Amino acid sequence: MPGAIYAEGLVKTFGEVRALDGVDLDVPEGTVLGLLGPNGAGKTTTVRVLTTLLRPDSGRAVVAGLDVLKQPTDVRRSIGLSGQFAAVDEYLTGRENLQMVGQLYQMSAKDAKKRAVELLERFNLADAADRTAKTYSGGMRRRLDLAAALVVSPPVMFMDEPTTGLDPRNRQQLWDVIQELVAGGTTLLLTTQYLEEADRLADDIAVVDHGKVIARGTSDELKAQTGGERIEVVVHGRDRIGEARRILAGRALGGGEVAVEEHTRRLTVPVSGGAKLLAEVIRDLDAEGIEIDDIGLRRPTLDDVFISLTGHAAEQRADEGSDTDTEVGK
């Protein structure tokens, strides 16, 4: 039997842009799938298809045992959705926003009021409960939107980059809420560009790029695909980056590439040899008179995984005109 969220061969195009190019997903009940990818990869389009907001050109999808195309109304009753942008009524108070959502889901006025109080406390909005939402900061509006998505405790939740715009404290708080939901049996599809978020929350991760799922596995399984360790060096002088890169390239595992971040003067290279090789690199740099601010040996991260799979970091492409998620929103 398919999981709580299942998709097979989803295709969606917008003019010449192929936003989805045969997406397959299967999310077991009570787990979190992290959909990881840059802006324009197709994450938001996938969410909109699965939540009945868009019809795919081809393929099929089942959510909570319901066919997305044949039973869209029933699907909407069984899911919660928090999109990229806060969808709150600016002229209602925080409390009124949550009570309205409850009553739209046919909760009694008493139950909707009680649930609103619980969620306002949970998201640190109790002090602002009776202020109109237009007076809220961006982070407060985001938290109110997330609270609204949880009014009816749906069995399946979709969160599209839920922590965008939140400060570290509120982001941590939301992570705690997500973990509580999943512990209670909720199935969650979470899209994110934050590698730390996927690492922390997801039972399984699907890496998406150019409308395709290009890799799937747990965080540890994906990291294992990149193999080996990484040496990271921060060069003191920008003018010595080229020489440092040449030295590190000579130590790269399997002819691997040396990644360079010009603005931070950081170079990263895959290696094998541990602390002994690290000491040798330090001697090589010193012999060439290349001063360094920092050097270290570390395990692969999800960022390494993403770069090795796509050739760019997860946060890149945000400004590109071919952003398929932007195309969807037009």
PDB file of C-alpha atoms in Angstrom, residues 17-275:
ATOM      1  CA  VAL A  17       9.224  25.868 -18.151  1.00  0.00           C
ATOM      2  CA  ARG A  18       8.980  22.229 -17.043  1.00  0.00           C
ATOM      3  CA  ALA A  19       8.354  22.762 -13.339  1.00  0.00           C
ATOM      4  CA  LEU A  20       7.862  19.054 -12.583  1.00  0.00           C
ATOM      5  CA  ASP A  21       9.498  16.408 -14.718  1.00  0.00           C
ATOM      6  CA  GLY A  22       8.228  13.050 -13.473  1.00  0.00           C
ATOM      7  CA  VAL A  23       8.267  13.422  -9.679  1.00  0.00           C
ATOM      8  CA  ASP A  24       7.801  10.218  -7.649  1.00  0.00           C
ATOM      9  CA  LEU A  25       7.274  10.323  -3.858  1.00  0.00           C
ATOM     10  CA  ASP A  26       6.165   7.885  -1.169  1.00  0.00           C
ATOM     11  CA  VAL A  27       5.931   9.132   2.431  1.00  0.00           C
ATOM     12  CA  PRO A  28       5.052   6.531   5.097  1.00  0.00           C
ATOM     13  CA  GLU A  29       2.453   7.482   7.697  1.00  0.00           C
ATOM     14  CA  GLY A  30       3.837   9.305  10.746  1.00  0.00           C
ATOM     15  CA  THR A  31       7.122  10.344   9.124  1.00  0.00           C
ATOM     16  CA  VAL A  32       8.701  13.532   7.799  1.00  0.00           C
ATOM     17  CA  LEU A  33       9.921  13.824   4.218  1.00  0.00           C
ATOM     18  CA  GLY A  34      12.220  16.764   3.634  1.00  0.00           C
ATOM     19  CA  LEU A  35      11.974  18.081   0.070  1.00  0.00           C
ATOM     20  CA  LEU A  36      15.324  19.779  -0.332  1.00  0.00           C
ATOM     21  CA  GLY A  37      16.275  22.039  -3.197  1.00  0.00           C
ATOM     22  CA  PRO A  38      17.010  25.597  -4.327  1.00  0.00           C
ATOM     23  CA  ASN A  39      14.451  28.183  -5.366  1.00  0.00           C
ATOM     24  CA  GLY A  40      13.025  27.111  -8.718  1.00  0.00           C
ATOM     25  CA  ALA A  41      13.669  23.390  -8.219  1.00  0.00           C
ATOM     26  CA  GLY A  42       9.955  22.501  -8.189  1.00  0.00           C
ATOM     27  CA  LYS A  43       9.327  22.128  -4.459  1.00  0.00           C
ATOM     28  CA  THR A  44       6.420  24.563  -4.225  1.00  0.00           C
ATOM     29  CA  THR A  45       4.857  23.237  -7.440  1.00  0.00           C
ATOM     30  CA  THR A  46       4.938  19.735  -5.949  1.00  0.00           C
ATOM     31  CA  VAL A  47       3.202  20.956  -2.799  1.00  0.00           C
ATOM     32  CA  ARG A  48       0.536  22.788  -4.805  1.00  0.00           C
ATOM     33  CA  VAL A  49      -0.243  19.690  -6.836  1.00  0.00           C
ATOM     34  CA  LEU A  50      -0.451  17.465  -3.752  1.00  0.00           C
ATOM     35  CA  THR A  51      -2.721  19.952  -1.954  1.00  0.00           C
ATOM     36  CA  THR A  52      -5.109  20.258  -4.964  1.00  0.00           C
ATOM     37  CA  LEU A  53      -4.135  23.865  -5.757  1.00  0.00           C
ATOM     38  CA  LEU A  54      -2.736  22.840  -9.162  1.00  0.00           C
ATOM     39  CA  ARG A  55      -3.658  20.059 -11.582  1.00  0.00           C
ATOM     40  CA  PRO A  56      -0.697  18.158 -12.980  1.00  0.00           C
ATOM     41  CA  ASP A  57      -0.387  17.685 -16.723  1.00  0.00           C
ATOM     42  CA  SER A  58       0.146  13.980 -16.097  1.00  0.00           C
ATOM     43  CA  GLY A  59       0.820  11.552 -13.270  1.00  0.00           C
ATOM     44  CA  ARG A  60      -1.194  10.649 -10.192  1.00  0.00           C
ATOM     45  CA  ALA A  61      -1.142  11.466  -6.493  1.00  0.00           C
ATOM     46  CA  VAL A  62      -2.819  10.074  -3.383  1.00  0.00           C
ATOM     47  CA  VAL A  63      -2.920  11.896  -0.033  1.00  0.00           C
ATOM     48  CA  ALA A  64      -4.374  10.316   3.128  1.00  0.00           C
ATOM     49  CA  GLY A  65      -5.740   7.506   0.949  1.00  0.00           C
ATOM     50  CA  LEU A  66      -7.604   9.967  -1.302  1.00  0.00           C
ATOM     51  CA  ASP A  67      -6.995  10.609  -4.984  1.00  0.00           C
ATOM     52  CA  VAL A  68      -5.922  14.216  -5.427  1.00  0.00           C
ATOM     53  CA  LEU A  69      -7.578  14.572  -8.842  1.00  0.00           C
ATOM     54  CA  LYS A  70     -10.769  12.584  -8.198  1.00  0.00           C
ATOM     55  CA  GLN A  71     -11.437  13.572  -4.558  1.00  0.00           C
ATOM     56  CA  PRO A  72     -10.022  17.098  -4.128  1.00  0.00           C
ATOM     57  CA  THR A  73     -12.637  18.256  -1.583  1.00  0.00           C
ATOM     58  CA  ASP A  74     -12.021  15.242   0.654  1.00  0.00           C
ATOM     59  CA  VAL A  75      -8.261  15.763   0.372  1.00  0.00           C
ATOM     60  CA  ARG A  76      -8.615  19.381   1.561  1.00  0.00           C
ATOM     61  CA  ARG A  77     -10.533  18.211   4.628  1.00  0.00           C
ATOM     62  CA  SER A  78      -7.694  15.834   5.537  1.00  0.00           C
ATOM     63  CA  ILE A  79      -4.683  18.137   5.246  1.00  0.00           C
ATOM     64  CA  GLY A  80      -3.110  21.239   6.721  1.00  0.00           C
ATOM     65  CA  LEU A  81      -1.064  23.625   4.599  1.00  0.00           C
ATOM     66  CA  SER A  82       1.333  26.403   5.486  1.00  0.00           C
ATOM     67  CA  GLY A  83       2.607  28.086   2.337  1.00  0.00           C
ATOM     68  CA  GLN A  84       5.674  30.227   1.752  1.00  0.00           C
ATOM     69  CA  PHE A  85       3.823  33.440   2.558  1.00  0.00           C
ATOM     70  CA  ALA A  86       1.615  34.093   5.587  1.00  0.00           C
ATOM     71  CA  ALA A  87      -2.058  33.855   4.570  1.00  0.00           C
ATOM     72  CA  VAL A  88      -3.782  35.778   7.381  1.00  0.00           C
ATOM     73  CA  ASP A  89      -6.543  38.374   7.392  1.00  0.00           C
ATOM     74  CA  GLU A  90      -4.812  41.645   8.281  1.00  0.00           C
ATOM     75  CA  TYR A  91      -8.006  43.237   9.619  1.00  0.00           C
ATOM     76  CA  LEU A  92      -8.788  40.467  12.104  1.00  0.00           C
ATOM     77  CA  THR A  93      -6.978  39.962  15.390  1.00  0.00           C
ATOM     78  CA  GLY A  94      -4.761  36.945  15.889  1.00  0.00           C
ATOM     79  CA  ARG A  95      -7.465  35.330  17.988  1.00  0.00           C
ATOM     80  CA  GLU A  96     -10.165  36.053  15.392  1.00  0.00           C
ATOM     81  CA  ASN A  97      -8.019  34.620  12.597  1.00  0.00           C
ATOM     82  CA  LEU A  98      -7.677  31.287  14.394  1.00  0.00           C
ATOM     83  CA  GLN A  99     -11.328  31.154  15.473  1.00  0.00           C
ATOM     84  CA  MET A 100     -12.409  31.844  11.899  1.00  0.00           C
ATOM     85  CA  VAL A 101     -10.313  28.935  10.589  1.00  0.00           C
ATOM     86  CA  GLY A 102     -11.819  26.632  13.209  1.00  0.00           C
ATOM     87  CA  GLN A 103     -15.359  27.581  12.260  1.00  0.00           C
ATOM     88  CA  LEU A 104     -14.606  27.158   8.550  1.00  0.00           C
ATOM     89  CA  TYR A 105     -13.688  23.576   9.484  1.00  0.00           C
ATOM     90  CA  GLN A 106     -17.108  23.326  11.182  1.00  0.00           C
ATOM     91  CA  MET A 107     -15.809  23.376  14.748  1.00  0.00           C
ATOM     92  CA  SER A 108     -18.240  24.765  17.314  1.00  0.00           C
ATOM     93  CA  ALA A 109     -17.644  28.373  18.372  1.00  0.00           C
ATOM     94  CA  LYS A 110     -16.659  27.151  21.848  1.00  0.00           C
ATOM     95  CA  ASP A 111     -14.128  24.603  20.524  1.00  0.00           C
ATOM     96  CA  ALA A 112     -12.709  27.089  18.010  1.00  0.00           C
ATOM     97  CA  LYS A 113     -12.184  29.654  20.775  1.00  0.00           C
ATOM     98  CA  LYS A 114     -10.487  27.085  23.015  1.00  0.00           C
ATOM     99  CA  ARG A 115      -8.214  25.888  20.206  1.00  0.00           C
ATOM    100  CA  ALA A 116      -7.258  29.474  19.356  1.00  0.00           C
ATOM    101  CA  VAL A 117      -6.154  30.089  22.957  1.00  0.00           C
ATOM    102  CA  GLU A 118      -4.026  26.917  22.917  1.00  0.00           C
ATOM    103  CA  LEU A 119      -2.283  27.838  19.680  1.00  0.00           C
ATOM    104  CA  LEU A 120      -1.693  31.479  20.621  1.00  0.00           C
ATOM    105  CA  GLU A 121       0.108  30.257  23.747  1.00  0.00           C
ATOM    106  CA  ARG A 122       2.032  27.603  21.824  1.00  0.00           C
ATOM    107  CA  PHE A 123       3.365  30.117  19.284  1.00  0.00           C
ATOM    108  CA  ASN A 124       4.107  32.908  21.790  1.00  0.00           C
ATOM    109  CA  LEU A 125       1.344  35.141  20.430  1.00  0.00           C
ATOM    110  CA  ALA A 126      -0.878  35.333  23.522  1.00  0.00           C
ATOM    111  CA  ASP A 127       0.221  38.883  24.360  1.00  0.00           C
ATOM    112  CA  ALA A 128      -0.738  40.021  20.847  1.00  0.00           C
ATOM    113  CA  ALA A 129      -3.908  37.917  20.581  1.00  0.00           C
ATOM    114  CA  ASP A 130      -6.265  40.900  20.422  1.00  0.00           C
ATOM    115  CA  ARG A 131      -4.216  43.083  18.111  1.00  0.00           C
ATOM    116  CA  THR A 132      -5.055  43.174  14.398  1.00  0.00           C
ATOM    117  CA  ALA A 133      -2.699  41.087  12.286  1.00  0.00           C
ATOM    118  CA  LYS A 134      -1.657  44.133  10.239  1.00  0.00           C
ATOM    119  CA  THR A 135       0.227  45.356  13.340  1.00  0.00           C
ATOM    120  CA  TYR A 136       2.237  42.093  13.574  1.00  0.00           C
ATOM    121  CA  SER A 137       5.860  41.813  12.526  1.00  0.00           C
ATOM    122  CA  GLY A 138       6.748  39.493   9.654  1.00  0.00           C
ATOM    123  CA  GLY A 139       7.842  36.764  12.065  1.00  0.00           C
ATOM    124  CA  MET A 140       4.622  37.063  14.090  1.00  0.00           C
ATOM    125  CA  ARG A 141       2.493  36.819  10.946  1.00  0.00           C
ATOM    126  CA  ARG A 142       4.429  33.716   9.951  1.00  0.00           C
ATOM    127  CA  ARG A 143       3.779  32.101  13.328  1.00  0.00           C
ATOM    128  CA  LEU A 144       0.085  32.985  13.138  1.00  0.00           C
ATOM    129  CA  ASP A 145      -0.131  31.380   9.700  1.00  0.00           C
ATOM    130  CA  LEU A 146       1.490  28.203  11.018  1.00  0.00           C
ATOM    131  CA  ALA A 147      -0.895  28.167  13.969  1.00  0.00           C
ATOM    132  CA  ALA A 148      -3.841  28.448  11.569  1.00  0.00           C
ATOM    133  CA  ALA A 149      -2.594  25.384   9.669  1.00  0.00           C
ATOM    134  CA  LEU A 150      -2.749  23.386  12.915  1.00  0.00           C
ATOM    135  CA  VAL A 151      -6.216  24.387  14.112  1.00  0.00           C
ATOM    136  CA  VAL A 152      -7.790  21.027  13.223  1.00  0.00           C
ATOM    137  CA  SER A 153      -4.719  18.791  13.865  1.00  0.00           C
ATOM    138  CA  PRO A 154      -4.823  17.233  10.370  1.00  0.00           C
ATOM    139  CA  PRO A 155      -3.379  13.743   9.778  1.00  0.00           C
ATOM    140  CA  VAL A 156      -1.274  15.049   6.872  1.00  0.00           C
ATOM    141  CA  MET A 157       0.574  18.382   6.891  1.00  0.00           C
ATOM    142  CA  PHE A 158       2.387  20.276   4.152  1.00  0.00           C
ATOM    143  CA  MET A 159       4.817  22.993   5.201  1.00  0.00           C
ATOM    144  CA  ASP A 160       6.424  24.987   2.385  1.00  0.00           C
ATOM    145  CA  GLU A 161       9.609  26.591   3.752  1.00  0.00           C
ATOM    146  CA  PRO A 162       7.894  27.188   7.126  1.00  0.00           C
ATOM    147  CA  THR A 163      10.758  28.895   8.955  1.00  0.00           C
ATOM    148  CA  THR A 164      11.553  31.526   6.324  1.00  0.00           C
ATOM    149  CA  GLY A 165      11.639  34.895   8.090  1.00  0.00           C
ATOM    150  CA  LEU A 166      11.830  33.457  11.608  1.00  0.00           C
ATOM    151  CA  ASP A 167      14.628  34.331  14.005  1.00  0.00           C
ATOM    152  CA  PRO A 168      16.696  31.456  15.491  1.00  0.00           C
ATOM    153  CA  ARG A 169      14.618  31.259  18.691  1.00  0.00           C
ATOM    154  CA  ASN A 170      11.286  31.042  16.875  1.00  0.00           C
ATOM    155  CA  ARG A 171      12.758  28.631  14.328  1.00  0.00           C
ATOM    156  CA  GLN A 172      13.816  26.329  17.167  1.00  0.00           C
ATOM    157  CA  GLN A 173      10.345  26.621  18.684  1.00  0.00           C
ATOM    158  CA  LEU A 174       8.720  25.629  15.399  1.00  0.00           C
ATOM    159  CA  TRP A 175      11.043  22.647  15.088  1.00  0.00           C
ATOM    160  CA  ASP A 176       9.859  21.511  18.531  1.00  0.00           C
ATOM    161  CA  VAL A 177       6.218  21.860  17.421  1.00  0.00           C
ATOM    162  CA  ILE A 178       6.890  19.832  14.273  1.00  0.00           C
ATOM    163  CA  GLN A 179       8.528  17.064  16.278  1.00  0.00           C
ATOM    164  CA  GLU A 180       5.533  16.970  18.653  1.00  0.00           C
ATOM    165  CA  LEU A 181       3.137  16.699  15.696  1.00  0.00           C
ATOM    166  CA  VAL A 182       5.007  13.804  14.142  1.00  0.00           C
ATOM    167  CA  ALA A 183       5.316  12.048  17.500  1.00  0.00           C
ATOM    168  CA  GLY A 184       1.511  12.228  17.630  1.00  0.00           C
ATOM    169  CA  GLY A 185       1.186  10.446  14.271  1.00  0.00           C
ATOM    170  CA  THR A 186       1.036  13.333  11.789  1.00  0.00           C
ATOM    171  CA  THR A 187       2.659  12.790   8.399  1.00  0.00           C
ATOM    172  CA  LEU A 188       4.590  15.812   7.150  1.00  0.00           C
ATOM    173  CA  LEU A 189       6.030  16.907   3.829  1.00  0.00           C
ATOM    174  CA  LEU A 190       8.441  19.745   4.518  1.00  0.00           C
ATOM    175  CA  THR A 191      10.102  21.807   1.809  1.00  0.00           C
ATOM    176  CA  THR A 192      13.203  23.719   2.788  1.00  0.00           C
ATOM    177  CA  GLN A 193      16.409  25.329   1.596  1.00  0.00           C
ATOM    178  CA  TYR A 194      17.854  25.109   5.110  1.00  0.00           C
ATOM    179  CA  LEU A 195      20.145  22.114   5.227  1.00  0.00           C
ATOM    180  CA  GLU A 196      20.228  22.168   9.031  1.00  0.00           C
ATOM    181  CA  GLU A 197      16.427  21.985   9.075  1.00  0.00           C
ATOM    182  CA  ALA A 198      16.320  18.914   6.838  1.00  0.00           C
ATOM    183  CA  ASP A 199      19.107  17.305   8.860  1.00  0.00           C
ATOM    184  CA  ARG A 200      17.249  17.923  12.122  1.00  0.00           C
ATOM    185  CA  LEU A 201      13.649  17.066  11.206  1.00  0.00           C
ATOM    186  CA  ALA A 202      13.433  14.720   8.233  1.00  0.00           C
ATOM    187  CA  ASP A 203      13.285  10.939   8.500  1.00  0.00           C
ATOM    188  CA  ASP A 204      13.942  10.836   4.772  1.00  0.00           C
ATOM    189  CA  ILE A 205      15.171  13.468   2.311  1.00  0.00           C
ATOM    190  CA  ALA A 206      14.376  13.856  -1.389  1.00  0.00           C
ATOM    191  CA  VAL A 207      16.767  16.155  -3.249  1.00  0.00           C
ATOM    192  CA  VAL A 208      14.981  18.031  -6.033  1.00  0.00           C
ATOM    193  CA  ASP A 209      16.550  19.954  -8.887  1.00  0.00           C
ATOM    194  CA  HIS A 210      15.088  21.101 -12.222  1.00  0.00           C
ATOM    195  CA  GLY A 211      11.771  19.404 -11.453  1.00  0.00           C
ATOM    196  CA  LYS A 212      13.234  15.972 -10.748  1.00  0.00           C
ATOM    197  CA  VAL A 213      14.017  13.948  -7.634  1.00  0.00           C
ATOM    198  CA  ILE A 214      17.719  13.335  -8.141  1.00  0.00           C
ATOM    199  CA  ALA A 215      18.451  11.519  -4.871  1.00  0.00           C
ATOM    200  CA  ARG A 216      16.556   9.992  -1.953  1.00  0.00           C
ATOM    201  CA  GLY A 217      17.626   8.643   1.426  1.00  0.00           C
ATOM    202  CA  THR A 218      18.230   9.446   5.065  1.00  0.00           C
ATOM    203  CA  SER A 219      20.609  12.256   5.928  1.00  0.00           C
ATOM    204  CA  ASP A 220      23.367   9.762   6.781  1.00  0.00           C
ATOM    205  CA  GLU A 221      22.783   7.756   3.591  1.00  0.00           C
ATOM    206  CA  LEU A 222      23.039  10.852   1.419  1.00  0.00           C
ATOM    207  CA  LYS A 223      26.179  12.005   3.199  1.00  0.00           C
ATOM    208  CA  ALA A 224      27.720   8.576   2.703  1.00  0.00           C
ATOM    209  CA  GLN A 225      27.273   9.004  -1.075  1.00  0.00           C
ATOM    210  CA  THR A 226      29.823  11.825  -1.088  1.00  0.00           C
ATOM    211  CA  GLY A 227      32.353   9.660   0.784  1.00  0.00           C
ATOM    212  CA  GLY A 228      35.422  10.600   2.773  1.00  0.00           C
ATOM    213  CA  GLU A 229      36.217  13.658   4.829  1.00  0.00           C
ATOM    214  CA  ARG A 230      36.659  17.338   3.996  1.00  0.00           C
ATOM    215  CA  ILE A 231      39.530  19.687   4.668  1.00  0.00           C
ATOM    216  CA  GLU A 232      38.415  23.295   5.017  1.00  0.00           C
ATOM    217  CA  VAL A 233      40.914  26.145   4.833  1.00  0.00           C
ATOM    218  CA  VAL A 234      40.320  29.869   5.292  1.00  0.00           C
ATOM    219  CA  VAL A 235      43.128  31.777   3.594  1.00  0.00           C
ATOM    220  CA  HIS A 236      44.151  35.089   5.163  1.00  0.00           C
ATOM    221  CA  GLY A 237      44.871  36.895   1.916  1.00  0.00           C
ATOM    222  CA  ARG A 238      42.446  36.821  -1.004  1.00  0.00           C
ATOM    223  CA  ASP A 239      45.367  37.041  -3.423  1.00  0.00           C
ATOM    224  CA  ARG A 240      46.670  33.638  -2.206  1.00  0.00           C
ATOM    225  CA  ILE A 241      43.447  31.699  -2.920  1.00  0.00           C
ATOM    226  CA  GLY A 242      44.711  30.452  -6.281  1.00  0.00           C
ATOM    227  CA  GLU A 243      47.936  29.043  -4.829  1.00  0.00           C
ATOM    228  CA  ALA A 244      46.089  27.422  -1.935  1.00  0.00           C
ATOM    229  CA  ARG A 245      43.645  25.872  -4.372  1.00  0.00           C
ATOM    230  CA  ARG A 246      46.524  24.341  -6.372  1.00  0.00           C
ATOM    231  CA  ILE A 247      47.985  22.777  -3.216  1.00  0.00           C
ATOM    232  CA  LEU A 248      44.642  21.352  -2.078  1.00  0.00           C
ATOM    233  CA  ALA A 249      43.854  20.009  -5.553  1.00  0.00           C
ATOM    234  CA  GLY A 250      46.956  17.850  -5.288  1.00  0.00           C
ATOM    235  CA  ARG A 251      45.494  16.209  -2.181  1.00  0.00           C
ATOM    236  CA  ALA A 252      41.901  15.808  -3.447  1.00  0.00           C
ATOM    237  CA  LEU A 253      40.343  12.354  -3.152  1.00  0.00           C
ATOM    238  CA  GLY A 254      39.760  10.766  -6.554  1.00  0.00           C
ATOM    239  CA  GLY A 255      40.526  13.973  -8.413  1.00  0.00           C
ATOM    240  CA  GLY A 256      37.691  15.768  -6.640  1.00  0.00           C
ATOM    241  CA  GLU A 257      37.063  19.478  -7.092  1.00  0.00           C
ATOM    242  CA  VAL A 258      38.208  22.169  -4.673  1.00  0.00           C
ATOM    243  CA  ALA A 259      35.181  24.300  -3.762  1.00  0.00           C
ATOM    244  CA  VAL A 260      36.008  27.988  -3.300  1.00  0.00           C
ATOM    245  CA  GLU A 261      33.941  30.652  -1.522  1.00  0.00           C
ATOM    246  CA  GLU A 262      35.584  33.884  -2.623  1.00  0.00           C
ATOM    247  CA  HIS A 263      33.764  36.166  -0.172  1.00  0.00           C
ATOM    248  CA  THR A 264      34.815  34.126   2.878  1.00  0.00           C
ATOM    249  CA  ARG A 265      38.184  32.997   1.414  1.00  0.00           C
ATOM    250  CA  ARG A 266      37.175  29.416   2.306  1.00  0.00           C
ATOM    251  CA  LEU A 267      38.368  26.398   0.314  1.00  0.00           C
ATOM    252  CA  THR A 268      36.965  22.891   0.768  1.00  0.00           C
ATOM    253  CA  VAL A 269      38.321  19.651  -0.682  1.00  0.00           C
ATOM    254  CA  PRO A 270      37.344  15.952  -0.286  1.00  0.00           C
ATOM    255  CA  VAL A 271      40.232  13.914   1.127  1.00  0.00           C
ATOM    256  CA  SER A 272      41.188  10.593   2.663  1.00  0.00           C
ATOM    257  CA  GLY A 273      43.891  10.369   5.266  1.00  0.00           C
ATOM    258  CA  GLY A 274      42.560  12.024   8.391  1.00  0.00           C
ATOM    259  CA  ALA A 275      44.720  14.035  10.776  1.00  0.00           C
TER     260      ALA A 275
END
